[in-house]
Short mmCIF file of C-alpha atoms and ligand atoms in Angstrom, two decimals:
data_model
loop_
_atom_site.label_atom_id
_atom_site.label_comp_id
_atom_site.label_asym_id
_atom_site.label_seq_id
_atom_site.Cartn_x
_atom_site.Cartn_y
_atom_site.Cartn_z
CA UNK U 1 -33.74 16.67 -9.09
CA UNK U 2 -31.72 19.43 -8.76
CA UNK U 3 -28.40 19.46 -10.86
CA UNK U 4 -27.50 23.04 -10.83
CA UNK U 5 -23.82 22.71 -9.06
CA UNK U 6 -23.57 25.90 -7.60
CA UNK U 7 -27.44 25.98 -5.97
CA UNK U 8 -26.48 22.21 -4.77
CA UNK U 9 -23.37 23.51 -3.28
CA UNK U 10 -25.50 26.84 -1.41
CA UNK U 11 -27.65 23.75 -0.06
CA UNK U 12 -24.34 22.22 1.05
CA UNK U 13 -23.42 24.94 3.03
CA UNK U 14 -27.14 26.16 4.20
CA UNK U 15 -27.58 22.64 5.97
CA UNK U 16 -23.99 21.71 6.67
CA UNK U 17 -24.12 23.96 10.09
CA UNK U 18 -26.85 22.09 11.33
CA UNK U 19 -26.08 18.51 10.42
CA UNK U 20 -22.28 18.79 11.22
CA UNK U 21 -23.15 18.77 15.07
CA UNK U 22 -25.53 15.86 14.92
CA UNK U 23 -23.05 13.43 12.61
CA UNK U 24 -20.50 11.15 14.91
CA UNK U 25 -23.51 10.89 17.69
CA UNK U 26 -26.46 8.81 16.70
CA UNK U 27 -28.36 11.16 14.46
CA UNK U 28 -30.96 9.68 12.78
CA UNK U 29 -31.21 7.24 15.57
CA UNK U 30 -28.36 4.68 13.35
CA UNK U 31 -25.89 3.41 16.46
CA UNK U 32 -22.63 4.42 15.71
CA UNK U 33 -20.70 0.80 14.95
CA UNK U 34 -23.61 -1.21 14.36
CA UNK U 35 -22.03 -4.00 11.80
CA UNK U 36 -21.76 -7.40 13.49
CA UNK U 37 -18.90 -8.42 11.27
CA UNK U 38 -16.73 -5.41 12.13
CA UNK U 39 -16.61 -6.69 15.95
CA UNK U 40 -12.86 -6.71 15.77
CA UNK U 41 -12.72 -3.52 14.74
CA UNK U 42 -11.29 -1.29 17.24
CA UNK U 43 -8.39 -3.19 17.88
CA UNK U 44 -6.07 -0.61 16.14
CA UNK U 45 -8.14 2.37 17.71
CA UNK U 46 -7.69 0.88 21.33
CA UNK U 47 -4.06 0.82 20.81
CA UNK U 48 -4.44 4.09 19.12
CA UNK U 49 -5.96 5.44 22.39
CA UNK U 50 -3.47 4.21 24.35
CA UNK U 51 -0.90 5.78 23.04
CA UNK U 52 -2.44 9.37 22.66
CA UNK U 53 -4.24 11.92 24.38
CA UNK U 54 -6.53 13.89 22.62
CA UNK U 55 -6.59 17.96 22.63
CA UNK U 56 -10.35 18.56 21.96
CA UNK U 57 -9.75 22.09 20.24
CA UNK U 58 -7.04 20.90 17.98
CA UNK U 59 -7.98 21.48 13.92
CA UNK U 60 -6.47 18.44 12.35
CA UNK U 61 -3.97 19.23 9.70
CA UNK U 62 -4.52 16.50 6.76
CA UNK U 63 -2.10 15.96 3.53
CA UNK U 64 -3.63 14.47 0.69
CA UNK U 65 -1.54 11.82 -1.27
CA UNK U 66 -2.38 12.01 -4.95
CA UNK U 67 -3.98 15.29 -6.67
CA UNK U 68 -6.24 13.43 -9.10
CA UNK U 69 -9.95 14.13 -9.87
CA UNK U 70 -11.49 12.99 -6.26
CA UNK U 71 -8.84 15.06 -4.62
CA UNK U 72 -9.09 18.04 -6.69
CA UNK U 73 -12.90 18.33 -7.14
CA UNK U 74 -13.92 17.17 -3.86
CA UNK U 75 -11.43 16.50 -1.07
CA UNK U 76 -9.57 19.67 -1.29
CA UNK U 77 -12.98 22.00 -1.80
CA UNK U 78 -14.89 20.05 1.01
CA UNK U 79 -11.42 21.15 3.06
CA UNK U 80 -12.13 24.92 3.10
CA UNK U 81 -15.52 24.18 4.78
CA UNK U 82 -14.59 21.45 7.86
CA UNK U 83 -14.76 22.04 11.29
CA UNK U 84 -12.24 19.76 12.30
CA UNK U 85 -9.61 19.20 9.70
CA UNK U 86 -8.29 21.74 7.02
CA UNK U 87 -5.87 21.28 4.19
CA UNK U 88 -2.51 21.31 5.66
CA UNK U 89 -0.32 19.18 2.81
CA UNK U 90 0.05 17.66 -0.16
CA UNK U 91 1.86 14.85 -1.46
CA UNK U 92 2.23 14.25 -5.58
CA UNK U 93 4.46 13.08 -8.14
CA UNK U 94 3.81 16.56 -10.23
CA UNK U 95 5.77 19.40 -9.72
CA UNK U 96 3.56 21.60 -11.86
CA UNK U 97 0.71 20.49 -9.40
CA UNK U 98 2.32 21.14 -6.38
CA UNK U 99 3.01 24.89 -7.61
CA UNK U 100 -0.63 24.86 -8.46
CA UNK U 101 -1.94 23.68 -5.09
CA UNK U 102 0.84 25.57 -3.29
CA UNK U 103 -0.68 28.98 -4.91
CA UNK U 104 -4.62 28.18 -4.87
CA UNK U 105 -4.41 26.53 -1.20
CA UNK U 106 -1.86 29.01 0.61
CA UNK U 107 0.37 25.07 1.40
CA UNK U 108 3.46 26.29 2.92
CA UNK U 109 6.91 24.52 1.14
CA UNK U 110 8.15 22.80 3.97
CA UNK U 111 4.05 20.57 3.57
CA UNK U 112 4.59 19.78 -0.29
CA UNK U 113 6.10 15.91 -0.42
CA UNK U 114 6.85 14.03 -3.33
CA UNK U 115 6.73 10.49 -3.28
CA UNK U 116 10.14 9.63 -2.60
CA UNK U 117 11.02 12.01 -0.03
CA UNK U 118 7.03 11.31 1.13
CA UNK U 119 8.63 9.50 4.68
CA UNK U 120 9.83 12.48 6.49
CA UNK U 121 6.25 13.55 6.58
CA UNK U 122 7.07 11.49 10.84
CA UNK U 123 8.63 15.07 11.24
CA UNK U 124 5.94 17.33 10.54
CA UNK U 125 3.74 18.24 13.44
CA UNK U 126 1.25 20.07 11.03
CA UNK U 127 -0.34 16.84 9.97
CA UNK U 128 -2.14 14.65 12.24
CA UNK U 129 -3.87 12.41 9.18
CA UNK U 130 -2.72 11.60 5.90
CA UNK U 131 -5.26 10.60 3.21
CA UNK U 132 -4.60 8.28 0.58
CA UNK U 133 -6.21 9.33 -3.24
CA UNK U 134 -4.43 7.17 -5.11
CA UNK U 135 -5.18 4.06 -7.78
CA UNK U 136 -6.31 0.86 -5.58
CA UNK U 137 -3.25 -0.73 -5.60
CA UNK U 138 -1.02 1.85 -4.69
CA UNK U 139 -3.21 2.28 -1.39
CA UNK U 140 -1.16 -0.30 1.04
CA UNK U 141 2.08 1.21 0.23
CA UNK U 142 1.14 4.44 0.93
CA UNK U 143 -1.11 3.46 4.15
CA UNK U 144 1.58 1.73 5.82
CA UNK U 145 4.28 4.03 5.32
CA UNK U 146 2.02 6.64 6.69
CA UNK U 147 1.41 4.41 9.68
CA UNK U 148 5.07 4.25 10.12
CA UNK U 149 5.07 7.62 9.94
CA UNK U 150 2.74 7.63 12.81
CA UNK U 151 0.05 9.66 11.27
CA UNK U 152 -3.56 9.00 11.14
CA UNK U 153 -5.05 7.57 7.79
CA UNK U 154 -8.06 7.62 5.68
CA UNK U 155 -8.04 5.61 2.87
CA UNK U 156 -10.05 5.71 -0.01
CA UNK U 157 -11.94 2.44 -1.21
CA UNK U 158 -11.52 0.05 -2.60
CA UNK U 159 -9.23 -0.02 1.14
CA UNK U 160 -6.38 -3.21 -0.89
CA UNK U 161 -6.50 -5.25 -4.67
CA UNK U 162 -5.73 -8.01 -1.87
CA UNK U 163 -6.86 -9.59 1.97
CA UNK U 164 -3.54 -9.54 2.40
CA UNK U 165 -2.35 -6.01 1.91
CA UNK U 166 -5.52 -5.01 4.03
CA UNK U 167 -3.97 -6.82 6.53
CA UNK U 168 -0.86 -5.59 6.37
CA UNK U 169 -2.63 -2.26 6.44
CA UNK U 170 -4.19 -2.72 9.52
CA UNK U 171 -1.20 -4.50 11.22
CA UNK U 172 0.41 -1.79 10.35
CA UNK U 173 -1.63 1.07 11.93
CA UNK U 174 -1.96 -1.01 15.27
CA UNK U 175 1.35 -1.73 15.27
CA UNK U 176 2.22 2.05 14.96
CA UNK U 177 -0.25 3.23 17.36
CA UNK U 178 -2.47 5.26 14.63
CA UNK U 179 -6.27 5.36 13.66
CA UNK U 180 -6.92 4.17 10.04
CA UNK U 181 -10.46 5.15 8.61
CA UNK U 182 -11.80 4.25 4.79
CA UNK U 183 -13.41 6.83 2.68
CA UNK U 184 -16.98 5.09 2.93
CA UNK U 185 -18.54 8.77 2.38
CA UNK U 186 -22.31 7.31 2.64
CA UNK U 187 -21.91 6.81 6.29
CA UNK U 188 -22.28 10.30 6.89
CA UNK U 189 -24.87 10.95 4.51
CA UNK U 190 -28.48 11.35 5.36
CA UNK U 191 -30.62 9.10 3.11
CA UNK U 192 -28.13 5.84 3.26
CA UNK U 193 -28.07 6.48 7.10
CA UNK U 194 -32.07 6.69 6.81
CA UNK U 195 -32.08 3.48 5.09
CA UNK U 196 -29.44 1.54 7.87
CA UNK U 197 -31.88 2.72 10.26
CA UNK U 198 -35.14 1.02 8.55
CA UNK U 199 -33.03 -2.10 7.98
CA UNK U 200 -31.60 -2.77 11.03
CA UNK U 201 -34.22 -1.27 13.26
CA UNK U 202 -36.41 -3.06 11.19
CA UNK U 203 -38.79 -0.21 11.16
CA UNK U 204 -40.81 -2.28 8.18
CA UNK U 205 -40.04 -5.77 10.09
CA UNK U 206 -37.16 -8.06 9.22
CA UNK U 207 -35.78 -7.05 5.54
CA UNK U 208 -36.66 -10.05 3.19
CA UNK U 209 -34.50 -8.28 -0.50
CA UNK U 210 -31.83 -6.20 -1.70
CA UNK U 211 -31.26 -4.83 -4.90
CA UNK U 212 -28.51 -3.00 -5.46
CA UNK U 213 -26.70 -1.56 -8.90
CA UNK U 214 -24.05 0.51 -9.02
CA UNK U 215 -22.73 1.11 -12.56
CA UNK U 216 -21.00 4.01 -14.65
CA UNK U 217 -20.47 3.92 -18.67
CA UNK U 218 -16.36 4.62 -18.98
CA UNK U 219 -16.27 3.63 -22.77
CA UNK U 220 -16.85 7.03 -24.27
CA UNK U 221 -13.89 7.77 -22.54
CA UNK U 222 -10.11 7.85 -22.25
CA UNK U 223 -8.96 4.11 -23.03
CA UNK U 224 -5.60 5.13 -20.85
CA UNK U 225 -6.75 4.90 -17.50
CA UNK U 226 -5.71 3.40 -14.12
CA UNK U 227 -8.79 1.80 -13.33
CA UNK U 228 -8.87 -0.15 -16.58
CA UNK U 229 -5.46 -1.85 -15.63
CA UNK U 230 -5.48 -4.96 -13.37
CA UNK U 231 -2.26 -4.20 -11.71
CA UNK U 232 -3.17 -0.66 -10.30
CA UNK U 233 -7.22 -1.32 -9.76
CA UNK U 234 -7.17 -4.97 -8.77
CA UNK U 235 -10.21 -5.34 -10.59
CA UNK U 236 -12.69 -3.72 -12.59
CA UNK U 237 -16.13 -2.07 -11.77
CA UNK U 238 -16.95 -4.28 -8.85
CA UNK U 239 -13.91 -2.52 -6.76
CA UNK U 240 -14.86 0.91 -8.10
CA UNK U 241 -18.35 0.78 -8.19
CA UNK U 242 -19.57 -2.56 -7.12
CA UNK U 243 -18.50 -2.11 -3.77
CA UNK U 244 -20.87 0.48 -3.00
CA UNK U 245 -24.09 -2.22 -3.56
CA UNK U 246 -21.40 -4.89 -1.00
CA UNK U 247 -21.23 -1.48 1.65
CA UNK U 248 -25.20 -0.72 0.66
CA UNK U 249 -26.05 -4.59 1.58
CA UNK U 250 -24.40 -4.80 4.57
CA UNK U 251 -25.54 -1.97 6.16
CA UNK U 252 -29.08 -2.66 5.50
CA UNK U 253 -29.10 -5.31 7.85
CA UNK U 254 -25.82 -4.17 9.83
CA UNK U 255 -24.01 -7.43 9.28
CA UNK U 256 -21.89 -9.21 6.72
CA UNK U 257 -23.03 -11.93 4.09
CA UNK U 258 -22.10 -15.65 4.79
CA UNK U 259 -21.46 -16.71 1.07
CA UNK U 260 -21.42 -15.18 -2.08
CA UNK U 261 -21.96 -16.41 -5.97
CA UNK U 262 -21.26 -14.40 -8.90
CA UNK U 263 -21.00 -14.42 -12.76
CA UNK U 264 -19.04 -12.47 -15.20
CA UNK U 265 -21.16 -10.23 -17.80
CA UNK U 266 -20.48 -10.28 -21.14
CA UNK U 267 -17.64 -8.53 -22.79
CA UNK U 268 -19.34 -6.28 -25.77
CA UNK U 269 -16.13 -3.85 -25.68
CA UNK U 270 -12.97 -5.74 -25.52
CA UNK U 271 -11.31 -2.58 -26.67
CA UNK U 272 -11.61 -1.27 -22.98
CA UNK U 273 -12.40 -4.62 -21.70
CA UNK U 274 -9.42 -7.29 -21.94
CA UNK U 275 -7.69 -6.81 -17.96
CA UNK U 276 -10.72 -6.34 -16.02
CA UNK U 277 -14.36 -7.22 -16.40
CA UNK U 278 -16.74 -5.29 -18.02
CA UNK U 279 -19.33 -6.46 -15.71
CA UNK U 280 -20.49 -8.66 -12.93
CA UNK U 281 -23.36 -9.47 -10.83
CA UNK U 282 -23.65 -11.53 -7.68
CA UNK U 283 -25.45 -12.48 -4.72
CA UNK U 284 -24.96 -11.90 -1.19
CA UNK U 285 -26.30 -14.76 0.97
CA UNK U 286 -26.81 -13.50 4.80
CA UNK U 287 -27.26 -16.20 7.97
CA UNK U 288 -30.88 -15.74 8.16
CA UNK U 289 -31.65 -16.67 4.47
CA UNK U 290 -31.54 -13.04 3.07
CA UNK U 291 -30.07 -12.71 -0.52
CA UNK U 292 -28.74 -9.55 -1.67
CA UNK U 293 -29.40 -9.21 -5.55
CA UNK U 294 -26.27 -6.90 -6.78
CA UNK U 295 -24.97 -5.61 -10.24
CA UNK U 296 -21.99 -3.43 -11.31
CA UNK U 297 -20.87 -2.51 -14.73
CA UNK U 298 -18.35 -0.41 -16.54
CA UNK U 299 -20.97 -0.11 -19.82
CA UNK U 300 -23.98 0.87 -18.49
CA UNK U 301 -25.63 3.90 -16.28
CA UNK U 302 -27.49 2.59 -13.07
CA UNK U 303 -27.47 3.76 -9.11
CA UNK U 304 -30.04 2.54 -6.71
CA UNK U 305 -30.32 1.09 -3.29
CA UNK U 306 -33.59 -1.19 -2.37
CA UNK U 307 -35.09 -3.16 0.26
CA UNK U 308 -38.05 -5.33 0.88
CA UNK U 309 -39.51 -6.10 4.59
CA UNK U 310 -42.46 -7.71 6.04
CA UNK U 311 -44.64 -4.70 6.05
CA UNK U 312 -42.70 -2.02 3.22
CA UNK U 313 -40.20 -1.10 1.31
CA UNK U 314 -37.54 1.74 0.20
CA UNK U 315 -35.41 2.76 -2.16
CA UNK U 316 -32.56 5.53 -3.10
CA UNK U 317 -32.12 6.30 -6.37
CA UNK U 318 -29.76 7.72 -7.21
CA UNK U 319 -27.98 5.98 -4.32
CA UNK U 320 -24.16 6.16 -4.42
CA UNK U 321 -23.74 9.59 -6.15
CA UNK U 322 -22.44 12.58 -4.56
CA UNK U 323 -25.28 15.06 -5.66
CA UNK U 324 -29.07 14.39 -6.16
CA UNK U 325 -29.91 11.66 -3.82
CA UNK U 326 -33.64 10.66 -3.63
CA UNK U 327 -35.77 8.11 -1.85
CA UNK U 328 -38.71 6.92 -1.10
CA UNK U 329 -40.08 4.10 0.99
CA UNK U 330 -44.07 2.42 1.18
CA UNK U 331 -44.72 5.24 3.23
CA UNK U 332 -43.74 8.53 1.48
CA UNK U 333 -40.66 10.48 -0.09
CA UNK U 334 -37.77 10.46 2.50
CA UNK U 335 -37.60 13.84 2.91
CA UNK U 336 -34.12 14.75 3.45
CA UNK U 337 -31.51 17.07 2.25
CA UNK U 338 -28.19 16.26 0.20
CA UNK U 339 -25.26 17.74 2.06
CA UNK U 340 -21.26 17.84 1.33
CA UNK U 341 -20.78 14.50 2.19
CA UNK U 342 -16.54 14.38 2.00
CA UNK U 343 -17.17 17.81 4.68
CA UNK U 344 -19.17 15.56 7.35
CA UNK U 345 -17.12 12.29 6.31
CA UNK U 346 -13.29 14.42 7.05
CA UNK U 347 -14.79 16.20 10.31
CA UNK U 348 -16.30 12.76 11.87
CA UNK U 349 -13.35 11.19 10.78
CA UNK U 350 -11.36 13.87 11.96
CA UNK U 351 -13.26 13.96 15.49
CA UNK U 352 -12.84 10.43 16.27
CA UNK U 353 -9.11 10.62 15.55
CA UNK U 354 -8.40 13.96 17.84
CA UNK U 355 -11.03 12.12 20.27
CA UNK U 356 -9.35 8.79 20.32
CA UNK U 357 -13.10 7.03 19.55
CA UNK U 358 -13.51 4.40 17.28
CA UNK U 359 -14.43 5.00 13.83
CA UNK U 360 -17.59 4.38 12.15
CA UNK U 361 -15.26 3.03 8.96
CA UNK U 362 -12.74 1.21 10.75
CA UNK U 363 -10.09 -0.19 8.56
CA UNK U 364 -11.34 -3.41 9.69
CA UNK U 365 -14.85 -3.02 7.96
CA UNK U 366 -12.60 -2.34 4.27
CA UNK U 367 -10.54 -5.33 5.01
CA UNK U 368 -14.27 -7.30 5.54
CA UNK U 369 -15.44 -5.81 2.12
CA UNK U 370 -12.21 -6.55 0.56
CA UNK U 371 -12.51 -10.20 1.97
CA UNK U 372 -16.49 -10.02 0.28
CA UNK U 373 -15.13 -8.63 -2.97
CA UNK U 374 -12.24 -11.48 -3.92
CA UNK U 375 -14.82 -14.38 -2.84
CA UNK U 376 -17.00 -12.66 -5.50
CA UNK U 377 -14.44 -12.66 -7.85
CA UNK U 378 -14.15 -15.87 -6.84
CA UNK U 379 -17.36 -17.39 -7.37
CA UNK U 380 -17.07 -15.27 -11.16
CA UNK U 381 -14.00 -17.13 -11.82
CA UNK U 382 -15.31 -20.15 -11.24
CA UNK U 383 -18.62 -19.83 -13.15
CA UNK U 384 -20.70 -19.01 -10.10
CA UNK U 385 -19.56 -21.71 -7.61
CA UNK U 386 -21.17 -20.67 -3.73
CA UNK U 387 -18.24 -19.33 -2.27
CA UNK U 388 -18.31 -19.01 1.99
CA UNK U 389 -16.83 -16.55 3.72
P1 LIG K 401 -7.35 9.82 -10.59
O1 LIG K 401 -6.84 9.01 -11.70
O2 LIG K 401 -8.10 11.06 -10.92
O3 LIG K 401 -6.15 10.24 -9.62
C1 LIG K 401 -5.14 9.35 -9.25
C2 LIG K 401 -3.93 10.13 -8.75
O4 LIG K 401 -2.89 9.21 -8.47
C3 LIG K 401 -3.38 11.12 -9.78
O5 LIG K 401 -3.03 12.30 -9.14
C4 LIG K 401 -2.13 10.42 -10.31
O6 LIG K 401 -1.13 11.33 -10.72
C5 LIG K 401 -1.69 9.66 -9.06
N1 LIG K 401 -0.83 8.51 -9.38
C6 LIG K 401 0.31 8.22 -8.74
N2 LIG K 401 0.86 7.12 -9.25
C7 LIG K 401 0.08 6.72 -10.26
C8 LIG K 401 0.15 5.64 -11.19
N3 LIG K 401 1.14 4.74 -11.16
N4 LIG K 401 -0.83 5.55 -12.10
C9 LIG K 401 -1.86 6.40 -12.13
N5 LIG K 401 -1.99 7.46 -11.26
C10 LIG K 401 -1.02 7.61 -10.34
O7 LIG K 401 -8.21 8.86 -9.66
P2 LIG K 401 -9.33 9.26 -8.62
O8 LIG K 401 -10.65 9.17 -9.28
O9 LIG K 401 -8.96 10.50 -7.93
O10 LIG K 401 -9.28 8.00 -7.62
C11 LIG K 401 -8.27 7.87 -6.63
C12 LIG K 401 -8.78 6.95 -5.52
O11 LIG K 401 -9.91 7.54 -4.92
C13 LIG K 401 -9.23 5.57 -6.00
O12 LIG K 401 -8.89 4.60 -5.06
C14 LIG K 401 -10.74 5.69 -6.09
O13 LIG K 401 -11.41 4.46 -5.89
C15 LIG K 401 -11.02 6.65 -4.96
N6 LIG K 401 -12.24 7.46 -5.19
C16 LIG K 401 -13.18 7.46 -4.23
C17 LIG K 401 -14.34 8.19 -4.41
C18 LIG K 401 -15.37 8.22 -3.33
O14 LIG K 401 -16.47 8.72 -3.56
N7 LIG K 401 -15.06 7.78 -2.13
C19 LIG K 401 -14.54 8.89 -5.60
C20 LIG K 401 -13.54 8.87 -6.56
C21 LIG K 401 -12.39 8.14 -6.35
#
């Protein structure tokens, strides 16, 4: 595997010409909205489309809300390389930030919001789609007063901490007339959209298991962080990492799961683990039978995606990772390369919003997973009961 940053990021560029103009069609054969449980979701895009008419040579001008890590070290980079969308604002809480954006990005004053004066971004026609980086819980707040604000939004996953905020999130944007996209990267990405192709197409015959882990050690770390307090992540490494194996699952087979049943790990660090769980695992039941074996941890270093059919079998490990996937099925190495997947995720998301076409993350399919990932936490709570959903 290749890990040297700056060759990965030449490989970026090298193939991002090519693959930019294939993404948002049906490249690699995977139909656009292919999840049966997201079947409602273009209600807020229809309205959106009503209300709109798109200018098919506009660059979209997007304002990120909330300079942490994923902004800094991804968002705003994969910015300077999109086709569609460029780095228009910002919107933080840190005045020393916004000087430092402000200088490195060339953001004019009159696009640098703070969180309080963060509504009369509905007077700025320089952004068209605000994207919310924040900690989980802060993400309906900041989605519906963006909505209100009648901009476009991309929100990063987990999309609520409730079902309820997602759906005031989504009311929200259709009532308002906007688009509202989640940050499910892996959509655009070559090797997960190889494997939704050889589920659903069912290239090996009908898929018969899924495996799925998705797990990052954080207790080397800082003890002082968002995502290890209930209130602001809802949770703990199922709605950080865990929902990557719910979104890997699902797209497999293109549908949702039926019921669920989970179990809480065992808490061997109750210095970082006494709000939210160190780890869980669960299983995803689907309507024809199909179980979906899944794992997520906050102690532990794992990242795979696998399937079983009829007639083969694949894999992607790492899966979920923004560098370095690889693959293989019964057949061979998937031979694909790893691209800049926040540069195709911002310009397809950016395309459908200028176009007025639906999403292939509606906000609809993060209120779904948000729906999967409470019944989990459900079934945990209740020492594995079958929860339906
Ligand atoms: P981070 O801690 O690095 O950044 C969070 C930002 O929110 C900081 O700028 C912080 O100042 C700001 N903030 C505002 N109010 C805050 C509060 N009350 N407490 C803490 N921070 C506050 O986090 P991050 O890793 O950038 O994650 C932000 C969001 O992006 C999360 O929802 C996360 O799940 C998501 N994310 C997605 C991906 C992906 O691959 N799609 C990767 C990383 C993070």
């Amino acid at each position: 595997m290749n890990t040297n940053p700056a060759k990965l990021q030449l490989q970026r560029r090298k193939f991002l010409k090519g693959f930019s103009l294939a993404l948002g069609t049906t490249a690699l054969g995977v139909p656009l909205i292919s999840l049966t449980s997201c079947q409602s979701a273009n209600t807020s895009n229809e309205q959106a489309q009503a209300n709109q008419q798109p200018d098919p040579n506009k660059k979209m001008g997007i304002a990120l809300v909330g300079l942490g890590q994923y902004s800094a070290n991804q968002l705003a980079p994969a910015l300077q390389e999109t086709e569609n969308c460029y780095l228009a604002g910002i919107v933080t809480g840190t005045p020393t930030k916004a000087d430092e954006w402000k200088a490195k990005y060339n953001i004019p004053d009159k696009n640098i919001y703070n969180y309080d004066n963060f509504d009369t971004i509905a007077d700025n026609p320089d952004i068209d789609i605000v994207y919310v980086v924040l900690p989980n819980s802060m993400h309906a707040e900041y989605t519906i007063r963006a909505a209100r604000a009648k901009k476009h939004v991309i929100c990063e996953k987990p999309m609520a901490t409730s079902v309820e905020d997602a759906q005031r999130m989504l009311d929200a944007c259709r009532e308002n007339g906007v688009q509202l996209a989640i940050g499910y990267r892996l959509h655009y990405e070559p090797f997960n959209r190889r494997v939704m192709e050889l589920g659903q197409q069912q290239e090996f015959g009908k898929v018969v298991s899924i495996q799925s882990e998705n797990s990052k050690d954080v207790t080397s770390g800082n003890l002082d962080i968002w995502r290890l307090d209930k209130e602001l992540a809802g949770g703990g490494p199922l709605m950080d990492m865990g929902i990557y194996s719910v979104q890997g699952a699902c797209y497999t087979v293109g549908k949702a799961p039926v019921a669920v049943t989970a179990l809480f790990g065992e808490v061997t660090k109750p210095t970082y683990f006494y709000e939210v769980e160190q780890s869980i695992s669960w299983a995803m039941e689907f309507d024809d039978g199909l179980i979906a074996e899944c794992k997520s941890s906050y102690a532990d270093d794992n990242d795979f995606l696998k399937g079983k059919a009829e007639k083969g079998w694949w894999t992607l490990e790492p899966a979920f990772g923004y560098d370095g996937k690889e693959g293989e099925t019964s057949e061979g190495k998937i031979d694909l390369p790893n691209i800049y997947e926040q540069v195709q995720q911002m310009d397809g998301q950016a395309r459908s919003f200028r176009n007025n076409e639906p999403s292939i993350v509606p906000g609809e399919m993060g209120a779904r997973d948000i729906r999967i990932l409470m019944a989990i936490y459900e079934s945990a709570r209740n020492g594995g009961k079958r929860i339906t959903i």
